[in-house]
Amino acid sequence: MKTVAWALEQPSVERRRRAMKISSPAVVLAVAGRLAARADFGTGRNVAVSCATIAAELHLQPATVKRVTRFLRRLGFLVNVVTGANRLTLEQLWEAAQRGAPNQRAVAATRALTIPGSVPRAVDGAPLPTPTHQTAASHVQKNSPTGTLTRAVEAGATRRPRRRGRTTSSGSERPVPLPDQKLAARLASSQHMPWLARNRHIGSLARALHRYGLAERGWTAAQILHRIELHAADTHTLPLPLSQIRTPIAYLMRQIHNCISPTELSPTRQSQLDAQARAHRRAAEEADAVELRKRIVAEKEQIDAIIAGMQLRHRARPS
């Protein structure tokens, strides 16, 4: 902490602090103190506290704490030993639940506090080491095909105009719709089939479901699993053991293809459409009945005249 406080007084460090838009040296010292409080006293390691936790303790924004930790890393006072994760995989979520943390959704980075090697332990009045800049030599040889563009520019060749906009060769980079993502998350949850996203990102499952159009046709995870169970009972087939399933997503999509046609709507969506059709037919019948009643009322005088004429002719007939 004495070394950090002394470094913040140096003009070069002050310029770097202002360039990184950190409000004041007091904020840097406060964040460094919170990191030092979590570190092992003898080695300075095992600092496993998240930036959000430090921000909550110091009443700062998490982005401010992240800038301070980046500032300390560039000065050489902090080293990332293990990178953290803002979103855990399904295996990590399952492991966290087994260890008694079912609500954990992220993991903080593991850091270590360091002091630049040339600074003695008696830091009072000791200067910080000046960083040495080395010019990195390129691994590309002079006659390598990779360096063709550089040689062409040096020779005075004109470059092709830069393409504007982003072109994609396929639609795989488009984001998957949210209903398909929710359906994939329900299917791969711990209640249904957590082995679906084993060693694969859950986005692969969401894209497969989107290609088949299940969420668009109103299918839910419970309805899909129920239909698979009914098909297995009708065909007297048993599911494969997990150890024999090499590609879980392909296995699930094969089961869905066997029991759900590509154009079949979900039972809920089909019942809603049937109810709407019945309501339309009922409304059409009621409209026809109202129109018939209006026509009868409009032609009542003619009908009465016709009936009266028929009665007169009947009476005038000789008996």
PDB file of C-alpha atoms in Angstrom:
ATOM      1  CA  MET A   1       0.000   0.000   0.000  1.00  0.00           C
ATOM      2  CA  LYS A   2       2.919   2.351   0.656  1.00  0.00           C
ATOM      3  CA  THR A   3       4.309   1.582  -2.789  1.00  0.00           C
ATOM      4  CA  VAL A   4       0.976   2.262  -4.457  1.00  0.00           C
ATOM      5  CA  ALA A   5       0.571   5.541  -2.545  1.00  0.00           C
ATOM      6  CA  TRP A   6       4.085   6.624  -3.536  1.00  0.00           C
ATOM      7  CA  ALA A   7       3.526   5.648  -7.181  1.00  0.00           C
ATOM      8  CA  LEU A   8       0.370   7.757  -7.394  1.00  0.00           C
ATOM      9  CA  GLU A   9       2.473  10.834  -6.607  1.00  0.00           C
ATOM     10  CA  GLN A  10       4.688  10.361  -9.678  1.00  0.00           C
ATOM     11  CA  PRO A  11       3.889  12.528 -12.725  1.00  0.00           C
ATOM     12  CA  SER A  12       3.969   9.631 -15.216  1.00  0.00           C
ATOM     13  CA  VAL A  13       1.553   7.601 -13.098  1.00  0.00           C
ATOM     14  CA  GLU A  14      -0.668  10.638 -12.668  1.00  0.00           C
ATOM     15  CA  ARG A  15      -0.825  11.129 -16.437  1.00  0.00           C
ATOM     16  CA  ARG A  16      -1.761   7.499 -16.915  1.00  0.00           C
ATOM     17  CA  ARG A  17      -4.434   7.747 -14.232  1.00  0.00           C
ATOM     18  CA  ARG A  18      -6.028  10.724 -15.940  1.00  0.00           C
ATOM     19  CA  ALA A  19      -5.795   9.060 -19.326  1.00  0.00           C
ATOM     20  CA  MET A  20      -7.753   6.074 -17.962  1.00  0.00           C
ATOM     21  CA  LYS A  21     -10.373   8.489 -16.539  1.00  0.00           C
ATOM     22  CA  ILE A  22     -10.048   7.433 -12.896  1.00  0.00           C
ATOM     23  CA  SER A  23     -11.551  10.096 -10.647  1.00  0.00           C
ATOM     24  CA  SER A  24      -8.894  10.470  -7.924  1.00  0.00           C
ATOM     25  CA  PRO A  25      -5.918   8.715  -6.263  1.00  0.00           C
ATOM     26  CA  ALA A  26      -8.139   8.145  -3.222  1.00  0.00           C
ATOM     27  CA  VAL A  27     -10.342   5.826  -5.288  1.00  0.00           C
ATOM     28  CA  VAL A  28      -7.274   3.830  -6.377  1.00  0.00           C
ATOM     29  CA  LEU A  29      -6.076   3.521  -2.777  1.00  0.00           C
ATOM     30  CA  ALA A  30      -9.535   2.481  -1.597  1.00  0.00           C
ATOM     31  CA  VAL A  31      -9.819  -0.273  -4.201  1.00  0.00           C
ATOM     32  CA  ALA A  32      -6.233  -1.399  -3.540  1.00  0.00           C
ATOM     33  CA  GLY A  33      -7.002  -1.576   0.170  1.00  0.00           C
ATOM     34  CA  ARG A  34     -10.019  -3.811  -0.445  1.00  0.00           C
ATOM     35  CA  LEU A  35      -7.884  -6.091  -2.618  1.00  0.00           C
ATOM     36  CA  ALA A  36      -5.136  -6.206   0.009  1.00  0.00           C
ATOM     37  CA  ALA A  37      -7.655  -7.078   2.720  1.00  0.00           C
ATOM     38  CA  ARG A  38      -8.644 -10.211   0.771  1.00  0.00           C
ATOM     39  CA  ALA A  39      -5.090 -11.307  -0.061  1.00  0.00           C
ATOM     40  CA  ASP A  40      -2.958 -13.843   1.756  1.00  0.00           C
ATOM     41  CA  PHE A  41      -0.813 -11.848   4.200  1.00  0.00           C
ATOM     42  CA  GLY A  42       2.353 -13.780   3.474  1.00  0.00           C
ATOM     43  CA  THR A  43       2.200 -14.178  -0.308  1.00  0.00           C
ATOM     44  CA  GLY A  44      -0.351 -11.631  -1.550  1.00  0.00           C
ATOM     45  CA  ARG A  45      -2.198 -14.311  -3.523  1.00  0.00           C
ATOM     46  CA  ASN A  46      -5.707 -15.769  -3.579  1.00  0.00           C
ATOM     47  CA  VAL A  47      -7.515 -12.456  -4.075  1.00  0.00           C
ATOM     48  CA  ALA A  48     -10.883 -13.827  -5.206  1.00  0.00           C
ATOM     49  CA  VAL A  49     -13.267 -10.902  -4.851  1.00  0.00           C
ATOM     50  CA  SER A  50     -15.392  -9.559  -7.685  1.00  0.00           C
ATOM     51  CA  CYS A  51     -15.431  -5.964  -8.869  1.00  0.00           C
ATOM     52  CA  ALA A  52     -19.156  -5.801  -8.117  1.00  0.00           C
ATOM     53  CA  THR A  53     -18.535  -6.700  -4.453  1.00  0.00           C
ATOM     54  CA  ILE A  54     -15.844  -4.035  -4.070  1.00  0.00           C
ATOM     55  CA  ALA A  55     -18.085  -1.500  -5.813  1.00  0.00           C
ATOM     56  CA  ALA A  56     -20.932  -2.262  -3.409  1.00  0.00           C
ATOM     57  CA  GLU A  57     -18.647  -1.903  -0.382  1.00  0.00           C
ATOM     58  CA  LEU A  58     -17.172   1.410  -1.551  1.00  0.00           C
ATOM     59  CA  HIS A  59     -20.415   2.743  -3.090  1.00  0.00           C
ATOM     60  CA  LEU A  60     -18.802   2.976  -6.529  1.00  0.00           C
ATOM     61  CA  GLN A  61     -19.805   1.869  -9.980  1.00  0.00           C
ATOM     62  CA  PRO A  62     -18.517  -1.590 -11.058  1.00  0.00           C
ATOM     63  CA  ALA A  63     -17.045   0.006 -14.201  1.00  0.00           C
ATOM     64  CA  THR A  64     -14.946   2.316 -12.002  1.00  0.00           C
ATOM     65  CA  VAL A  65     -13.551  -0.629 -10.033  1.00  0.00           C
ATOM     66  CA  LYS A  66     -12.737  -2.449 -13.279  1.00  0.00           C
ATOM     67  CA  ARG A  67     -10.789   0.577 -14.545  1.00  0.00           C
ATOM     68  CA  VAL A  68      -8.853   0.772 -11.269  1.00  0.00           C
ATOM     69  CA  THR A  69      -7.910  -2.924 -11.397  1.00  0.00           C
ATOM     70  CA  ARG A  70      -6.804  -2.501 -15.020  1.00  0.00           C
ATOM     71  CA  PHE A  71      -4.759   0.530 -13.919  1.00  0.00           C
ATOM     72  CA  LEU A  72      -3.078  -1.490 -11.142  1.00  0.00           C
ATOM     73  CA  ARG A  73      -2.301  -4.312 -13.586  1.00  0.00           C
ATOM     74  CA  ARG A  74      -0.609  -1.919 -15.994  1.00  0.00           C
ATOM     75  CA  LEU A  75       1.510  -0.517 -13.171  1.00  0.00           C
ATOM     76  CA  GLY A  76       2.576  -4.026 -12.186  1.00  0.00           C
ATOM     77  CA  PHE A  77       0.857  -4.201  -8.794  1.00  0.00           C
ATOM     78  CA  LEU A  78      -1.795  -6.754  -9.774  1.00  0.00           C
ATOM     79  CA  VAL A  79      -1.700  -9.995 -11.771  1.00  0.00           C
ATOM     80  CA  ASN A  80      -4.653 -12.071 -12.986  1.00  0.00           C
ATOM     81  CA  VAL A  81      -3.953 -15.699 -12.110  1.00  0.00           C
ATOM     82  CA  VAL A  82      -7.332 -17.178 -13.108  1.00  0.00           C
ATOM     83  CA  THR A  83      -9.761 -15.361 -15.373  1.00  0.00           C
ATOM     84  CA  GLY A  84     -13.295 -14.938 -14.048  1.00  0.00           C
ATOM     85  CA  ALA A  85     -16.563 -15.556 -15.872  1.00  0.00           C
ATOM     86  CA  ASN A  86     -19.729 -13.465 -16.017  1.00  0.00           C
ATOM     87  CA  ARG A  87     -21.793 -16.479 -17.098  1.00  0.00           C
ATOM     88  CA  LEU A  88     -21.234 -20.074 -15.986  1.00  0.00           C
ATOM     89  CA  THR A  89     -21.745 -23.137 -18.127  1.00  0.00           C
ATOM     90  CA  LEU A  90     -24.278 -25.796 -17.190  1.00  0.00           C
ATOM     91  CA  GLU A  91     -21.529 -28.025 -15.800  1.00  0.00           C
ATOM     92  CA  GLN A  92     -20.238 -25.182 -13.625  1.00  0.00           C
ATOM     93  CA  LEU A  93     -23.754 -24.372 -12.435  1.00  0.00           C
ATOM     94  CA  TRP A  94     -24.277 -28.023 -11.509  1.00  0.00           C
ATOM     95  CA  GLU A  95     -20.938 -28.121  -9.676  1.00  0.00           C
ATOM     96  CA  ALA A  96     -21.793 -24.921  -7.796  1.00  0.00           C
ATOM     97  CA  ALA A  97     -25.150 -26.396  -6.774  1.00  0.00           C
ATOM     98  CA  GLN A  98     -23.424 -29.551  -5.529  1.00  0.00           C
ATOM     99  CA  ARG A  99     -21.102 -27.401  -3.403  1.00  0.00           C
ATOM    100  CA  GLY A 100     -23.986 -25.563  -1.788  1.00  0.00           C
ATOM    101  CA  ALA A 101     -24.288 -22.471  -4.018  1.00  0.00           C
ATOM    102  CA  PRO A 102     -27.372 -23.041  -6.186  1.00  0.00           C
ATOM    103  CA  ASN A 103     -27.810 -19.304  -6.883  1.00  0.00           C
ATOM    104  CA  GLN A 104     -24.284 -18.674  -8.171  1.00  0.00           C
ATOM    105  CA  ARG A 105     -24.272 -17.380 -11.742  1.00  0.00           C
ATOM    106  CA  ALA A 106     -20.726 -15.929 -12.052  1.00  0.00           C
ATOM    107  CA  VAL A 107     -17.237 -16.452 -10.666  1.00  0.00           C
ATOM    108  CA  ALA A 108     -14.723 -13.765  -9.759  1.00  0.00           C
ATOM    109  CA  ALA A 109     -11.199 -13.675 -11.128  1.00  0.00           C
ATOM    110  CA  THR A 110      -8.354 -14.875  -8.888  1.00  0.00           C
ATOM    111  CA  ARG A 111      -5.613 -12.254  -8.603  1.00  0.00           C
ATOM    112  CA  ALA A 112      -2.288 -11.826  -6.879  1.00  0.00           C
ATOM    113  CA  LEU A 113      -0.789  -8.640  -5.453  1.00  0.00           C
ATOM    114  CA  THR A 114       2.749  -7.950  -6.624  1.00  0.00           C
ATOM    115  CA  ILE A 115       5.475  -5.342  -6.223  1.00  0.00           C
ATOM    116  CA  PRO A 116       7.844  -4.582  -9.116  1.00  0.00           C
ATOM    117  CA  GLY A 117      11.015  -6.599  -8.611  1.00  0.00           C
ATOM    118  CA  SER A 118      13.515  -3.744  -8.425  1.00  0.00           C
ATOM    119  CA  VAL A 119      11.659  -2.009  -5.585  1.00  0.00           C
ATOM    120  CA  PRO A 120      13.189  -2.984  -2.203  1.00  0.00           C
ATOM    121  CA  ARG A 121      10.994  -3.941   0.714  1.00  0.00           C
ATOM    122  CA  ALA A 122      11.853  -0.690   2.512  1.00  0.00           C
ATOM    123  CA  VAL A 123       9.831   1.335   0.034  1.00  0.00           C
ATOM    124  CA  ASP A 124      10.170   4.737   1.657  1.00  0.00           C
ATOM    125  CA  GLY A 125      11.845   6.958  -0.922  1.00  0.00           C
ATOM    126  CA  ALA A 126      12.617   4.067  -3.301  1.00  0.00           C
ATOM    127  CA  PRO A 127      11.887   4.803  -6.980  1.00  0.00           C
ATOM    128  CA  LEU A 128       9.691   2.542  -9.048  1.00  0.00           C
ATOM    129  CA  PRO A 129      11.406   0.782 -11.953  1.00  0.00           C
ATOM    130  CA  THR A 130      10.961   2.391 -15.338  1.00  0.00           C
ATOM    131  CA  PRO A 131       9.302   0.035 -17.825  1.00  0.00           C
ATOM    132  CA  THR A 132      11.556  -1.175 -20.594  1.00  0.00           C
ATOM    133  CA  HIS A 133      10.056  -1.114 -24.081  1.00  0.00           C
ATOM    134  CA  GLN A 134      11.269  -3.759 -26.501  1.00  0.00           C
ATOM    135  CA  THR A 135      10.660  -3.682 -30.210  1.00  0.00           C
ATOM    136  CA  ALA A 136       9.132  -7.013 -31.144  1.00  0.00           C
ATOM    137  CA  ALA A 137      10.510  -8.537 -34.320  1.00  0.00           C
ATOM    138  CA  SER A 138       7.949  -9.797 -36.795  1.00  0.00           C
ATOM    139  CA  HIS A 139       7.781 -13.554 -37.348  1.00  0.00           C
ATOM    140  CA  VAL A 140       6.818 -12.975 -40.998  1.00  0.00           C
ATOM    141  CA  GLN A 141       9.751 -13.385 -43.345  1.00  0.00           C
ATOM    142  CA  LYS A 142      10.498 -10.776 -45.974  1.00  0.00           C
ATOM    143  CA  ASN A 143       9.534 -13.033 -48.888  1.00  0.00           C
ATOM    144  CA  SER A 144       6.583 -14.650 -47.136  1.00  0.00           C
ATOM    145  CA  PRO A 145       3.197 -14.536 -48.898  1.00  0.00           C
ATOM    146  CA  THR A 146       1.811 -12.995 -45.736  1.00  0.00           C
ATOM    147  CA  GLY A 147       3.890  -9.890 -46.305  1.00  0.00           C
ATOM    148  CA  THR A 148       2.650  -9.348 -49.850  1.00  0.00           C
ATOM    149  CA  LEU A 149       0.469  -6.386 -48.891  1.00  0.00           C
ATOM    150  CA  THR A 150       3.364  -4.616 -47.140  1.00  0.00           C
ATOM    151  CA  ARG A 151       5.666  -5.074 -50.129  1.00  0.00           C
ATOM    152  CA  ALA A 152       2.961  -3.878 -52.518  1.00  0.00           C
ATOM    153  CA  VAL A 153       2.363  -0.738 -50.470  1.00  0.00           C
ATOM    154  CA  GLU A 154       6.088  -0.033 -50.348  1.00  0.00           C
ATOM    155  CA  ALA A 155       6.226  -0.431 -54.143  1.00  0.00           C
ATOM    156  CA  GLY A 156       3.506   2.198 -54.558  1.00  0.00           C
ATOM    157  CA  ALA A 157       0.621  -0.097 -55.528  1.00  0.00           C
ATOM    158  CA  THR A 158      -2.872   1.265 -55.062  1.00  0.00           C
ATOM    159  CA  ARG A 159      -5.155  -0.536 -52.650  1.00  0.00           C
ATOM    160  CA  ARG A 160      -8.667  -1.613 -53.433  1.00  0.00           C
ATOM    161  CA  PRO A 161     -11.406   0.534 -51.917  1.00  0.00           C
ATOM    162  CA  ARG A 162     -12.546  -0.611 -48.529  1.00  0.00           C
ATOM    163  CA  ARG A 163     -15.857  -2.426 -48.391  1.00  0.00           C
ATOM    164  CA  ARG A 164     -18.511  -0.634 -46.473  1.00  0.00           C
ATOM    165  CA  GLY A 165     -20.848  -2.534 -44.271  1.00  0.00           C
ATOM    166  CA  ARG A 166     -20.648  -6.043 -42.991  1.00  0.00           C
ATOM    167  CA  THR A 167     -21.320  -9.007 -45.230  1.00  0.00           C
ATOM    168  CA  THR A 168     -22.049 -12.454 -43.945  1.00  0.00           C
ATOM    169  CA  SER A 169     -21.780 -15.599 -46.003  1.00  0.00           C
ATOM    170  CA  SER A 170     -24.577 -17.340 -44.151  1.00  0.00           C
ATOM    171  CA  GLY A 171     -27.293 -16.628 -41.650  1.00  0.00           C
ATOM    172  CA  SER A 172     -25.585 -18.551 -38.843  1.00  0.00           C
ATOM    173  CA  GLU A 173     -24.324 -15.297 -37.321  1.00  0.00           C
ATOM    174  CA  ARG A 174     -27.814 -13.906 -36.901  1.00  0.00           C
ATOM    175  CA  PRO A 175     -29.053 -13.951 -33.314  1.00  0.00           C
ATOM    176  CA  VAL A 176     -31.406 -16.751 -32.398  1.00  0.00           C
ATOM    177  CA  PRO A 177     -34.913 -15.483 -31.502  1.00  0.00           C
ATOM    178  CA  LEU A 178     -35.651 -15.229 -27.806  1.00  0.00           C
ATOM    179  CA  PRO A 179     -38.444 -17.893 -27.762  1.00  0.00           C
ATOM    180  CA  ASP A 180     -35.993 -20.467 -29.163  1.00  0.00           C
ATOM    181  CA  GLN A 181     -33.396 -19.484 -26.557  1.00  0.00           C
ATOM    182  CA  LYS A 182     -35.948 -19.901 -23.759  1.00  0.00           C
ATOM    183  CA  LEU A 183     -37.038 -23.282 -25.140  1.00  0.00           C
ATOM    184  CA  ALA A 184     -33.402 -24.452 -25.284  1.00  0.00           C
ATOM    185  CA  ALA A 185     -32.826 -23.285 -21.703  1.00  0.00           C
ATOM    186  CA  ARG A 186     -35.919 -25.179 -20.496  1.00  0.00           C
ATOM    187  CA  LEU A 187     -34.901 -28.392 -22.265  1.00  0.00           C
ATOM    188  CA  ALA A 188     -31.310 -28.203 -20.968  1.00  0.00           C
ATOM    189  CA  SER A 189     -32.335 -27.312 -17.411  1.00  0.00           C
ATOM    190  CA  SER A 190     -31.595 -29.578 -14.484  1.00  0.00           C
ATOM    191  CA  GLN A 191     -35.283 -30.612 -14.330  1.00  0.00           C
ATOM    192  CA  HIS A 192     -35.339 -32.060 -17.849  1.00  0.00           C
ATOM    193  CA  MET A 193     -32.144 -32.936 -19.760  1.00  0.00           C
ATOM    194  CA  PRO A 194     -29.012 -31.254 -18.325  1.00  0.00           C
ATOM    195  CA  TRP A 195     -26.801 -33.516 -20.486  1.00  0.00           C
ATOM    196  CA  LEU A 196     -27.950 -31.711 -23.658  1.00  0.00           C
ATOM    197  CA  ALA A 197     -25.348 -28.945 -23.398  1.00  0.00           C
ATOM    198  CA  ARG A 198     -22.564 -31.243 -22.271  1.00  0.00           C
ATOM    199  CA  ASN A 199     -19.297 -29.965 -23.805  1.00  0.00           C
ATOM    200  CA  ARG A 200     -21.356 -27.755 -26.141  1.00  0.00           C
ATOM    201  CA  HIS A 201     -22.670 -24.215 -25.929  1.00  0.00           C
ATOM    202  CA  ILE A 202     -26.402 -23.988 -25.401  1.00  0.00           C
ATOM    203  CA  GLY A 203     -26.598 -21.778 -28.493  1.00  0.00           C
ATOM    204  CA  SER A 204     -26.116 -24.885 -30.661  1.00  0.00           C
ATOM    205  CA  LEU A 205     -29.305 -26.349 -29.192  1.00  0.00           C
ATOM    206  CA  ALA A 206     -31.167 -23.047 -29.673  1.00  0.00           C
ATOM    207  CA  ARG A 207     -30.147 -22.888 -33.350  1.00  0.00           C
ATOM    208  CA  ALA A 208     -31.242 -26.495 -33.952  1.00  0.00           C
ATOM    209  CA  LEU A 209     -34.645 -25.806 -32.374  1.00  0.00           C
ATOM    210  CA  HIS A 210     -34.982 -22.617 -34.407  1.00  0.00           C
ATOM    211  CA  ARG A 211     -34.304 -24.470 -37.663  1.00  0.00           C
ATOM    212  CA  TYR A 212     -37.083 -26.935 -36.847  1.00  0.00           C
ATOM    213  CA  GLY A 213     -39.461 -24.089 -35.866  1.00  0.00           C
ATOM    214  CA  LEU A 214     -40.749 -25.605 -32.623  1.00  0.00           C
ATOM    215  CA  ALA A 215     -41.075 -22.391 -30.608  1.00  0.00           C
ATOM    216  CA  GLU A 216     -42.701 -20.656 -33.567  1.00  0.00           C
ATOM    217  CA  ARG A 217     -45.372 -23.370 -33.650  1.00  0.00           C
ATOM    218  CA  GLY A 218     -46.026 -23.044 -29.923  1.00  0.00           C
ATOM    219  CA  TRP A 219     -44.250 -26.139 -28.601  1.00  0.00           C
ATOM    220  CA  THR A 220     -43.033 -26.087 -24.999  1.00  0.00           C
ATOM    221  CA  ALA A 221     -40.407 -28.245 -23.332  1.00  0.00           C
ATOM    222  CA  ALA A 222     -43.003 -30.258 -21.400  1.00  0.00           C
ATOM    223  CA  GLN A 223     -45.052 -30.917 -24.554  1.00  0.00           C
ATOM    224  CA  ILE A 224     -41.978 -32.022 -26.516  1.00  0.00           C
ATOM    225  CA  LEU A 225     -40.870 -34.450 -23.811  1.00  0.00           C
ATOM    226  CA  HIS A 226     -44.423 -35.794 -23.425  1.00  0.00           C
ATOM    227  CA  ARG A 227     -44.666 -36.432 -27.165  1.00  0.00           C
ATOM    228  CA  ILE A 228     -41.288 -38.227 -27.137  1.00  0.00           C
ATOM    229  CA  GLU A 229     -42.454 -40.441 -24.264  1.00  0.00           C
ATOM    230  CA  LEU A 230     -45.711 -41.288 -26.074  1.00  0.00           C
ATOM    231  CA  HIS A 231     -43.830 -42.167 -29.249  1.00  0.00           C
ATOM    232  CA  ALA A 232     -41.414 -44.386 -27.311  1.00  0.00           C
ATOM    233  CA  ALA A 233     -44.336 -46.172 -25.632  1.00  0.00           C
ATOM    234  CA  ASP A 234     -46.144 -46.697 -28.939  1.00  0.00           C
ATOM    235  CA  THR A 235     -43.053 -48.019 -30.734  1.00  0.00           C
ATOM    236  CA  HIS A 236     -41.782 -49.984 -27.706  1.00  0.00           C
ATOM    237  CA  THR A 237     -38.337 -48.346 -27.922  1.00  0.00           C
ATOM    238  CA  LEU A 238     -36.083 -47.594 -24.974  1.00  0.00           C
ATOM    239  CA  PRO A 239     -33.891 -44.454 -24.789  1.00  0.00           C
ATOM    240  CA  LEU A 240     -30.149 -44.913 -25.229  1.00  0.00           C
ATOM    241  CA  PRO A 241     -27.894 -44.713 -22.169  1.00  0.00           C
ATOM    242  CA  LEU A 242     -26.092 -41.402 -21.775  1.00  0.00           C
ATOM    243  CA  SER A 243     -22.725 -43.118 -22.198  1.00  0.00           C
ATOM    244  CA  GLN A 244     -23.674 -44.182 -25.741  1.00  0.00           C
ATOM    245  CA  ILE A 245     -24.924 -40.768 -26.912  1.00  0.00           C
ATOM    246  CA  ARG A 246     -22.062 -39.071 -28.752  1.00  0.00           C
ATOM    247  CA  THR A 247     -23.992 -35.972 -29.905  1.00  0.00           C
ATOM    248  CA  PRO A 248     -26.865 -35.263 -27.484  1.00  0.00           C
ATOM    249  CA  ILE A 249     -28.350 -32.439 -29.579  1.00  0.00           C
ATOM    250  CA  ALA A 250     -28.478 -34.589 -32.735  1.00  0.00           C
ATOM    251  CA  TYR A 251     -30.030 -37.446 -30.737  1.00  0.00           C
ATOM    252  CA  LEU A 252     -32.747 -35.153 -29.360  1.00  0.00           C
ATOM    253  CA  MET A 253     -33.512 -33.648 -32.766  1.00  0.00           C
ATOM    254  CA  ARG A 254     -33.809 -37.176 -34.235  1.00  0.00           C
ATOM    255  CA  GLN A 255     -36.343 -38.059 -31.548  1.00  0.00           C
ATOM    256  CA  ILE A 256     -38.290 -34.849 -32.238  1.00  0.00           C
ATOM    257  CA  HIS A 257     -38.277 -35.554 -35.988  1.00  0.00           C
ATOM    258  CA  ASN A 258     -39.672 -39.054 -35.381  1.00  0.00           C
ATOM    259  CA  CYS A 259     -42.644 -37.905 -33.303  1.00  0.00           C
ATOM    260  CA  ILE A 260     -43.381 -34.321 -34.444  1.00  0.00           C
ATOM    261  CA  SER A 261     -43.890 -33.412 -38.090  1.00  0.00           C
ATOM    262  CA  PRO A 262     -42.251 -30.231 -39.419  1.00  0.00           C
ATOM    263  CA  THR A 263     -45.638 -28.508 -39.827  1.00  0.00           C
ATOM    264  CA  GLU A 264     -47.472 -29.834 -36.764  1.00  0.00           C
ATOM    265  CA  LEU A 265     -48.667 -27.247 -34.290  1.00  0.00           C
ATOM    266  CA  SER A 266     -48.517 -27.740 -30.553  1.00  0.00           C
ATOM    267  CA  PRO A 267     -51.675 -29.048 -28.856  1.00  0.00           C
ATOM    268  CA  THR A 268     -52.189 -25.706 -27.155  1.00  0.00           C
ATOM    269  CA  ARG A 269     -51.785 -23.735 -30.376  1.00  0.00           C
ATOM    270  CA  GLN A 270     -54.028 -26.181 -32.273  1.00  0.00           C
ATOM    271  CA  SER A 271     -56.770 -25.942 -29.631  1.00  0.00           C
ATOM    272  CA  GLN A 272     -56.557 -22.145 -29.781  1.00  0.00           C
ATOM    273  CA  LEU A 273     -56.931 -22.189 -33.566  1.00  0.00           C
ATOM    274  CA  ASP A 274     -59.867 -24.631 -33.321  1.00  0.00           C
ATOM    275  CA  ALA A 275     -61.546 -22.391 -30.757  1.00  0.00           C
ATOM    276  CA  GLN A 276     -61.033 -19.382 -33.000  1.00  0.00           C
ATOM    277  CA  ALA A 277     -62.499 -21.276 -35.979  1.00  0.00           C
ATOM    278  CA  ARG A 278     -65.545 -22.298 -33.934  1.00  0.00           C
ATOM    279  CA  ALA A 279     -65.987 -18.710 -32.776  1.00  0.00           C
ATOM    280  CA  HIS A 280     -65.810 -17.464 -36.376  1.00  0.00           C
ATOM    281  CA  ARG A 281     -68.379 -20.050 -37.526  1.00  0.00           C
ATOM    282  CA  ARG A 282     -70.683 -19.163 -34.655  1.00  0.00           C
ATOM    283  CA  ALA A 283     -70.364 -15.466 -35.440  1.00  0.00           C
ATOM    284  CA  ALA A 284     -71.065 -16.145 -39.127  1.00  0.00           C
ATOM    285  CA  GLU A 285     -74.165 -18.214 -38.277  1.00  0.00           C
ATOM    286  CA  GLU A 286     -75.436 -15.504 -35.948  1.00  0.00           C
ATOM    287  CA  ALA A 287     -74.833 -12.883 -38.642  1.00  0.00           C
ATOM    288  CA  ASP A 288     -76.791 -14.992 -41.175  1.00  0.00           C
ATOM    289  CA  ALA A 289     -79.654 -15.417 -38.704  1.00  0.00           C
ATOM    290  CA  VAL A 290     -79.768 -11.668 -38.026  1.00  0.00           C
ATOM    291  CA  GLU A 291     -79.741 -10.960 -41.770  1.00  0.00           C
ATOM    292  CA  LEU A 292     -82.584 -13.447 -42.318  1.00  0.00           C
ATOM    293  CA  ARG A 293     -84.665 -11.854 -39.573  1.00  0.00           C
ATOM    294  CA  LYS A 294     -84.089  -8.402 -41.065  1.00  0.00           C
ATOM    295  CA  ARG A 295     -85.138  -9.654 -44.495  1.00  0.00           C
ATOM    296  CA  ILE A 296     -88.275 -11.268 -43.075  1.00  0.00           C
ATOM    297  CA  VAL A 297     -89.198  -8.040 -41.292  1.00  0.00           C
ATOM    298  CA  ALA A 298     -88.565  -6.011 -44.462  1.00  0.00           C
ATOM    299  CA  GLU A 299     -90.730  -8.365 -46.584  1.00  0.00           C
ATOM    300  CA  LYS A 300     -93.433  -8.884 -43.958  1.00  0.00           C
ATOM    301  CA  GLU A 301     -96.050  -6.799 -45.839  1.00  0.00           C
ATOM    302  CA  GLN A 302     -95.511  -8.706 -49.076  1.00  0.00           C
ATOM    303  CA  ILE A 303     -95.677 -12.021 -47.247  1.00  0.00           C
ATOM    304  CA  ASP A 304     -98.893 -10.970 -45.466  1.00  0.00           C
ATOM    305  CA  ALA A 305    -100.429  -9.876 -48.787  1.00  0.00           C
ATOM    306  CA  ILE A 306     -99.536 -13.189 -50.409  1.00  0.00           C
ATOM    307  CA  ILE A 307    -101.038 -15.124 -47.483  1.00  0.00           C
ATOM    308  CA  ALA A 308    -104.226 -12.998 -47.576  1.00  0.00           C
ATOM    309  CA  GLY A 309    -104.613 -13.569 -51.335  1.00  0.00           C
ATOM    310  CA  MET A 310    -104.210 -17.315 -50.884  1.00  0.00           C
ATOM    311  CA  GLN A 311    -106.878 -17.315 -48.172  1.00  0.00           C
ATOM    312  CA  LEU A 312    -109.317 -15.367 -50.409  1.00  0.00           C
ATOM    313  CA  ARG A 313    -108.813 -17.780 -53.300  1.00  0.00           C
ATOM    314  CA  HIS A 314    -109.358 -20.688 -50.970  1.00  0.00           C
ATOM    315  CA  ARG A 315    -112.641 -19.215 -49.741  1.00  0.00           C
ATOM    316  CA  ALA A 316    -113.857 -18.371 -53.255  1.00  0.00           C
ATOM    317  CA  ARG A 317    -113.544 -21.952 -54.406  1.00  0.00           C
ATOM    318  CA  PRO A 318    -116.867 -23.753 -54.858  1.00  0.00           C
ATOM    319  CA  SER A 319    -117.405 -26.426 -52.279  1.00  0.00           C
TER     320      SER A 319
END
